[in-house]
PDB file of C-alpha atoms in Angstrom:
ATOM      1  CA  LEU P  20      32.094  -3.300  15.977  1.00 73.00           C
ATOM      2  CA  PHE P  21      28.321  -3.141  15.709  1.00 76.00           C
ATOM      3  CA  ASN P  22      28.094  -1.178  12.473  1.00 73.00           C
ATOM      4  CA  LEU P  23      27.869  -3.222   9.282  1.00 65.00           C
ATOM      5  CA  PRO P  24      29.633  -2.207   6.047  1.00 58.00           C
ATOM      6  CA  GLU P  25      27.594   0.290   4.079  1.00 59.00           C
ATOM      7  CA  VAL P  26      25.365  -0.984   1.284  1.00 53.00           C
ATOM      8  CA  ARG P  27      23.552   1.085  -1.311  1.00 54.00           C
ATOM      9  CA  LYS P  28      19.795   1.436  -1.121  1.00 51.00           C
ATOM     10  CA  GLN P  29      17.795   2.645  -4.100  1.00 49.00           C
ATOM     11  CA  ILE P  30      14.526   4.452  -3.691  1.00 46.00           C
ATOM     12  CA  SER P  31      12.525   4.049  -6.874  1.00 47.00           C
ATOM     13  CA  ALA P  32       9.057   3.671  -8.306  1.00 48.00           C
ATOM     14  CA  VAL P  33       8.313   0.497 -10.193  1.00 50.00           C
ATOM     15  CA  GLY P  34       5.535   1.030 -12.700  1.00 50.00           C
ATOM     16  CA  ASN P  35       4.927   1.626 -16.373  1.00 44.00           C
ATOM     17  CA  ASN P  36       7.230   4.655 -16.247  1.00 44.00           C
ATOM     18  CA  ALA P  37       9.696   3.596 -13.565  1.00 44.00           C
ATOM     19  CA  THR P  38      12.267   6.208 -12.609  1.00 45.00           C
ATOM     20  CA  LEU P  39      15.060   6.373 -10.052  1.00 42.00           C
ATOM     21  CA  ASN P  40      14.234   9.062  -7.511  1.00 47.00           C
ATOM     22  CA  ASN P  41      17.391   9.013  -5.422  1.00 45.00           C
ATOM     23  CA  SER P  42      19.849   6.714  -3.708  1.00 48.00           C
ATOM     24  CA  GLN P  43      21.610   6.721  -0.380  1.00 50.00           C
ATOM     25  CA  ASN P  44      23.949   4.626   1.747  1.00 56.00           C
ATOM     26  CA  THR P  45      22.528   2.741   4.678  1.00 55.00           C
ATOM     27  CA  LEU P  46      23.510   0.109   7.237  1.00 63.00           C
ATOM     28  CA  GLY P  47      21.418  -3.009   6.945  1.00 77.00           C
ATOM     29  CA  TYR P  48      20.491  -6.084   8.948  1.00 84.00           C
ATOM     30  CA  THR P  49      18.350  -8.651   7.163  1.00 84.00           C
ATOM     31  CA  VAL P  50      15.321 -10.014   9.028  1.00 86.00           C
ATOM     32  CA  ASP P  51      15.145 -13.747   8.332  1.00 87.00           C
ATOM     33  CA  SER P  52      11.996 -15.819   7.736  1.00 86.00           C
ATOM     34  CA  GLU P  53      11.677 -16.491  11.487  1.00 90.00           C
ATOM     35  CA  GLY P  54      11.841 -12.800  12.407  1.00 89.00           C
ATOM     36  CA  TYR P  55      15.442 -12.690  13.694  1.00 93.00           C
ATOM     37  CA  ILE P  56      18.396 -10.440  12.897  1.00 90.00           C
ATOM     38  CA  ASP P  57      21.960 -11.627  13.389  1.00 89.00           C
ATOM     39  CA  PHE P  58      23.530  -8.890  15.544  1.00 89.00           C
ATOM     40  CA  PRO P  59      27.286  -8.836  16.312  1.00 87.00           C
ATOM     41  CA  VAL P  60      28.192 -10.217  19.773  1.00 89.00           C
ATOM     42  CA  LEU P  61      24.542 -10.272  20.895  1.00 90.00           C
ATOM     43  CA  GLY P  62      23.725 -13.030  18.396  1.00 90.00           C
ATOM     44  CA  ARG P  63      20.239 -13.630  17.016  1.00 92.00           C
ATOM     45  CA  LEU P  64      17.641 -11.124  18.184  1.00 93.00           C
ATOM     46  CA  LEU P  65      13.909 -11.649  17.656  1.00 93.00           C
ATOM     47  CA  VAL P  66      12.433  -8.432  16.247  1.00 91.00           C
ATOM     48  CA  THR P  67       9.290  -9.623  14.475  1.00 86.00           C
ATOM     49  CA  GLY P  68       6.142  -7.699  15.400  1.00 80.00           C
ATOM     50  CA  MET P  69       8.115  -4.822  16.960  1.00 84.00           C
ATOM     51  CA  THR P  70       7.955  -1.164  16.016  1.00 80.00           C
ATOM     52  CA  ARG P  71      11.120   0.785  15.230  1.00 83.00           C
ATOM     53  CA  GLU P  72      11.042   2.331  18.702  1.00 87.00           C
ATOM     54  CA  GLN P  73      10.684  -1.067  20.377  1.00 91.00           C
ATOM     55  CA  ILE P  74      13.613  -2.519  18.410  1.00 91.00           C
ATOM     56  CA  THR P  75      15.731   0.515  19.297  1.00 92.00           C
ATOM     57  CA  ALA P  76      14.977   0.168  23.017  1.00 93.00           C
ATOM     58  CA  TYR P  77      15.544  -3.615  22.888  1.00 94.00           C
ATOM     59  CA  ILE P  78      18.995  -3.383  21.297  1.00 93.00           C
ATOM     60  CA  LYS P  79      20.085  -0.515  23.567  1.00 93.00           C
ATOM     61  CA  LYS P  80      19.019  -2.482  26.628  1.00 93.00           C
ATOM     62  CA  GLU P  81      20.919  -5.583  25.481  1.00 92.00           C
ATOM     63  CA  LEU P  82      24.100  -3.589  24.798  1.00 92.00           C
ATOM     64  CA  ILE P  83      23.974  -1.840  28.176  1.00 92.00           C
ATOM     65  CA  THR P  84      22.983  -4.947  30.171  1.00 91.00           C
ATOM     66  CA  LYS P  85      25.923  -6.913  28.765  1.00 90.00           C
ATOM     67  CA  ASN P  86      28.324  -3.985  29.390  1.00 89.00           C
ATOM     68  CA  LEU P  87      29.216  -3.752  25.710  1.00 89.00           C
ATOM     69  CA  VAL P  88      28.457  -0.048  25.277  1.00 88.00           C
ATOM     70  CA  LYS P  89      27.835   2.488  28.037  1.00 87.00           C
ATOM     71  CA  ASP P  90      25.720   4.968  26.121  1.00 88.00           C
ATOM     72  CA  PRO P  91      24.760   3.456  22.757  1.00 89.00           C
ATOM     73  CA  VAL P  92      23.014   5.376  20.009  1.00 89.00           C
ATOM     74  CA  VAL P  93      20.772   3.026  18.035  1.00 88.00           C
ATOM     75  CA  THR P  94      18.845   4.116  14.937  1.00 84.00           C
ATOM     76  CA  VAL P  95      16.393   1.749  13.275  1.00 84.00           C
ATOM     77  CA  GLU P  96      14.964   2.367   9.809  1.00 79.00           C
ATOM     78  CA  PHE P  97      13.343   0.182   7.175  1.00 77.00           C
ATOM     79  CA  ALA P  98      15.649  -0.453   4.223  1.00 75.00           C
ATOM     80  CA  ASN P  99      12.945  -1.645   1.812  1.00 76.00           C
ATOM     81  CA  LEU P 100       9.639  -0.134   2.884  1.00 82.00           C
ATOM     82  CA  GLY P 101       7.271  -0.612  -0.042  1.00 89.00           C
ATOM     83  CA  VAL P 102       3.606  -0.476  -1.039  1.00 93.00           C
ATOM     84  CA  THR P 103       1.600  -1.531  -4.107  1.00 94.00           C
ATOM     85  CA  VAL P 104      -0.845   0.781  -5.889  1.00 95.00           C
ATOM     86  CA  LEU P 105      -3.508  -0.733  -8.177  1.00 94.00           C
ATOM     87  CA  GLY P 106      -6.668   0.311  -9.944  1.00 91.00           C
ATOM     88  CA  GLU P 107      -7.582   3.648 -11.488  1.00 92.00           C
ATOM     89  CA  VAL P 108      -4.293   5.532 -11.121  1.00 94.00           C
ATOM     90  CA  LYS P 109      -2.043   6.845 -13.842  1.00 94.00           C
ATOM     91  CA  THR P 110       0.908   4.544 -13.068  1.00 94.00           C
ATOM     92  CA  PRO P 111       0.010   1.446 -11.011  1.00 94.00           C
ATOM     93  CA  GLY P 112       2.876  -0.612  -9.623  1.00 93.00           C
ATOM     94  CA  ARG P 113       5.142  -1.300  -6.661  1.00 93.00           C
ATOM     95  CA  TYR P 114       6.677   1.750  -4.959  1.00 92.00           C
ATOM     96  CA  LEU P 115       9.590   1.858  -2.515  1.00 88.00           C
ATOM     97  CA  LEU P 116       9.317   4.532   0.158  1.00 84.00           C
ATOM     98  CA  ASP P 117      12.126   6.519   1.771  1.00 76.00           C
ATOM     99  CA  SER P 118      10.199   7.428   4.927  1.00 76.00           C
ATOM    100  CA  GLU P 119       7.841   5.796   7.414  1.00 76.00           C
ATOM    101  CA  GLN P 120       5.861   9.025   7.485  1.00 83.00           C
ATOM    102  CA  THR P 121       4.733   8.549   3.891  1.00 90.00           C
ATOM    103  CA  THR P 122       0.988   9.123   3.628  1.00 93.00           C
ATOM    104  CA  LEU P 123      -1.708   7.681   1.401  1.00 94.00           C
ATOM    105  CA  LEU P 124      -1.815  10.991  -0.457  1.00 94.00           C
ATOM    106  CA  ASP P 125       1.955  10.830  -1.034  1.00 94.00           C
ATOM    107  CA  VAL P 126       1.637   7.351  -2.533  1.00 95.00           C
ATOM    108  CA  LEU P 127      -1.236   8.347  -4.806  1.00 95.00           C
ATOM    109  CA  GLY P 128       0.894  11.278  -5.943  1.00 94.00           C
ATOM    110  CA  MET P 129       3.757   8.903  -6.771  1.00 93.00           C
ATOM    111  CA  ALA P 130       1.336   6.869  -8.875  1.00 94.00           C
ATOM    112  CA  GLY P 131       0.365   9.966 -10.848  1.00 94.00           C
ATOM    113  CA  ASP P 132      -2.920  10.631  -9.026  1.00 93.00           C
ATOM    114  CA  LEU P 133      -6.279   9.055  -9.831  1.00 93.00           C
ATOM    115  CA  THR P 134      -7.437   8.907 -13.431  1.00 91.00           C
ATOM    116  CA  ILE P 135     -10.687  10.619 -14.394  1.00 90.00           C
ATOM    117  CA  TYR P 136     -12.339   7.219 -13.920  1.00 90.00           C
ATOM    118  CA  GLY P 137     -11.151   6.770 -10.330  1.00 91.00           C
ATOM    119  CA  ASN P 138     -13.725   6.755  -7.532  1.00 91.00           C
ATOM    120  CA  ARG P 139     -12.473   9.355  -5.060  1.00 92.00           C
ATOM    121  CA  ASN P 140     -15.189   8.402  -2.601  1.00 92.00           C
ATOM    122  CA  LYS P 141     -13.834   4.893  -2.076  1.00 90.00           C
ATOM    123  CA  VAL P 142     -10.120   4.153  -2.019  1.00 94.00           C
ATOM    124  CA  ILE P 143      -9.305   0.783  -0.438  1.00 94.00           C
ATOM    125  CA  VAL P 144      -6.193   0.010   1.629  1.00 95.00           C
ATOM    126  CA  LEU P 145      -5.475  -3.668   2.309  1.00 94.00           C
ATOM    127  CA  ARG P 146      -3.158  -4.303   5.247  1.00 93.00           C
ATOM    128  CA  GLN P 147      -1.695  -7.364   6.965  1.00 87.00           C
ATOM    129  CA  GLU P 148      -1.429  -6.851  10.731  1.00 81.00           C
ATOM    130  CA  GLY P 149       0.095  -9.966  12.246  1.00 73.00           C
ATOM    131  CA  ASP P 150      -2.289 -12.807  11.382  1.00 78.00           C
ATOM    132  CA  THR P 151      -5.134 -10.398  10.640  1.00 86.00           C
ATOM    133  CA  ARG P 152      -5.989  -8.937   7.231  1.00 89.00           C
ATOM    134  CA  ARG P 153      -7.699  -5.566   7.480  1.00 92.00           C
ATOM    135  CA  THR P 154      -9.503  -3.505   4.860  1.00 93.00           C
ATOM    136  CA  TYR P 155      -9.834   0.263   5.156  1.00 95.00           C
ATOM    137  CA  SER P 156     -12.139   2.335   2.947  1.00 94.00           C
ATOM    138  CA  ILE P 157     -11.274   6.025   2.616  1.00 94.00           C
ATOM    139  CA  ASP P 158     -13.266   8.875   1.099  1.00 94.00           C
ATOM    140  CA  LEU P 159     -10.701  11.279  -0.373  1.00 94.00           C
ATOM    141  CA  THR P 160     -13.303  14.032  -0.582  1.00 92.00           C
ATOM    142  CA  SER P 161     -13.560  14.082   3.226  1.00 93.00           C
ATOM    143  CA  SER P 162     -10.442  15.567   4.840  1.00 91.00           C
ATOM    144  CA  GLN P 163     -11.615  14.462   8.272  1.00 92.00           C
ATOM    145  CA  GLN P 164     -11.935  10.854   7.158  1.00 91.00           C
ATOM    146  CA  VAL P 165      -8.587  10.925   5.353  1.00 93.00           C
ATOM    147  CA  TYR P 166      -6.591  12.288   8.292  1.00 93.00           C
ATOM    148  CA  SER P 167      -8.320  10.146  10.923  1.00 93.00           C
ATOM    149  CA  SER P 168      -7.978   6.862   9.035  1.00 94.00           C
ATOM    150  CA  PRO P 169      -5.575   4.239  10.471  1.00 93.00           C
ATOM    151  CA  ALA P 170      -4.382   3.794   6.875  1.00 92.00           C
ATOM    152  CA  TYR P 171      -3.384   7.444   6.421  1.00 94.00           C
ATOM    153  CA  TYR P 172       0.271   6.568   7.056  1.00 93.00           C
ATOM    154  CA  MET P 173       1.472   3.729   4.864  1.00 91.00           C
ATOM    155  CA  GLN P 174       2.912   0.534   6.319  1.00 88.00           C
ATOM    156  CA  GLN P 175       5.098  -2.180   4.848  1.00 85.00           C
ATOM    157  CA  ASN P 176       3.392  -4.117   2.029  1.00 89.00           C
ATOM    158  CA  ASP P 177       0.162  -2.105   2.086  1.00 93.00           C
ATOM    159  CA  ILE P 178      -1.961  -2.489  -1.051  1.00 94.00           C
ATOM    160  CA  VAL P 179      -3.819   0.606  -2.248  1.00 96.00           C
ATOM    161  CA  TYR P 180      -6.691  -0.030  -4.659  1.00 95.00           C
ATOM    162  CA  VAL P 181      -8.590   2.759  -6.385  1.00 93.00           C
ATOM    163  CA  GLU P 182     -12.035   1.561  -7.434  1.00 90.00           C
ATOM    164  CA  PRO P 183     -13.480   2.571 -10.838  1.00 89.00           C
ATOM    165  CA  ASN P 184     -16.367   5.019 -10.908  1.00 83.00           C
ATOM    166  CA  GLU P 185     -19.776   4.282 -12.442  1.00 80.00           C
ATOM    167  CA  MET P 186     -18.703   5.305 -15.938  1.00 76.00           C
ATOM    168  CA  ARG P 187     -15.667   3.002 -15.960  1.00 69.00           C
ATOM    169  CA  ALA P 188     -17.670   0.136 -14.451  1.00 67.00           C
ATOM    170  CA  ARG P 189     -20.170   0.377 -17.318  1.00 69.00           C
ATOM    171  CA  GLN P 190     -17.389   0.482 -19.917  1.00 69.00           C
ATOM    172  CA  SER P 191     -15.759  -2.627 -18.474  1.00 62.00           C
ATOM    173  CA  THR P 192     -18.795  -4.833 -19.179  1.00 58.00           C
ATOM    174  CA  VAL P 193     -19.343  -6.576 -22.512  1.00 51.00           C
ATOM    175  CA  ASN P 194     -20.511  -3.829 -24.907  1.00 52.00           C
ATOM    176  CA  GLY P 195     -21.453  -1.796 -21.861  1.00 48.00           C
ATOM    177  CA  ASN P 196     -24.697  -3.756 -21.547  1.00 48.00           C
ATOM    178  CA  ASN P 197     -25.666  -4.103 -17.928  1.00 51.00           C
ATOM    179  CA  VAL P 198     -28.639  -2.994 -15.891  1.00 49.00           C
ATOM    180  CA  ARG P 199     -26.990   0.373 -15.171  1.00 52.00           C
ATOM    181  CA  SER P 200     -26.401   1.345 -18.803  1.00 54.00           C
ATOM    182  CA  THR P 201     -28.754   3.212 -21.128  1.00 56.00           C
ATOM    183  CA  SER P 202     -27.841   0.894 -24.005  1.00 58.00           C
ATOM    184  CA  PHE P 203     -29.108  -2.067 -21.992  1.00 56.00           C
ATOM    185  CA  TRP P 204     -32.594  -0.589 -21.717  1.00 56.00           C
ATOM    186  CA  PHE P 205     -32.635   0.399 -25.399  1.00 58.00           C
ATOM    187  CA  SER P 206     -31.654  -3.153 -26.330  1.00 63.00           C
ATOM    188  CA  LEU P 207     -34.314  -4.597 -24.058  1.00 56.00           C
ATOM    189  CA  ALA P 208     -36.996  -2.303 -25.475  1.00 61.00           C
ATOM    190  CA  SER P 209     -35.970  -3.192 -29.027  1.00 65.00           C
ATOM    191  CA  LEU P 210     -36.139  -6.908 -28.241  1.00 58.00           C
ATOM    192  CA  LEU P 211     -39.612  -6.609 -26.692  1.00 60.00           C
ATOM    193  CA  THR P 212     -40.839  -4.633 -29.741  1.00 62.00           C
ATOM    194  CA  SER P 213     -39.500  -7.321 -32.088  1.00 62.00           C
ATOM    195  CA  LEU P 214     -41.183 -10.079 -30.099  1.00 54.00           C
ATOM    196  CA  THR P 215     -44.482  -8.203 -30.130  1.00 53.00           C
ATOM    197  CA  THR P 216     -44.291  -7.688 -33.918  1.00 51.00           C
ATOM    198  CA  ILE P 217     -43.580 -11.357 -34.516  1.00 52.00           C
ATOM    199  CA  PHE P 218     -46.486 -12.333 -32.265  1.00 51.00           C
ATOM    200  CA  ILE P 219     -48.894 -10.070 -34.204  1.00 51.00           C
ATOM    201  CA  VAL P 220     -47.781 -11.460 -37.581  1.00 48.00           C
ATOM    202  CA  LYS P 221     -48.494 -14.980 -36.435  1.00 48.00           C
TER     203      LYS P 221
END
């Protein structure tokens, strides 16, 4: 009575070279814009802001309290857990995950790892937690920092941004001319020499 017809879920990477990793059947309840699911007999249940464990306990309690099932087994999983990877990675894009235990390192691996221009000392994870937007900065060269970060395990709609290193930052400016580039100082020196020569001629 409480199990919905099976629908197919596809786990895939969406990027420049999108491929289908695998597919599986799953039972799904859609969470509406107000945070409710429409559960048989029990009606609309508010699940927004709850963890999987909290939703499991909530539904089990409702089923037992209303004498609908004596010993229910309730399993809650996300049907469309996804994150976005941007910046200096081989294949940026939107990635669907097949597990809640997917780590930041797993996601970077899905995106083809950092390019040679990626800054491994500063990978940014943007996360929406309720009404709060949080930013986490992670140094991939420090295992302690990686494993202890709150952003180590990915959450729904996380955005991972890999910053460019110094070399890429210089290349991204117009003709590479900024205060950090050698060409900038050569250009400046050349300009000052020209101005001095013109002044002497006059």
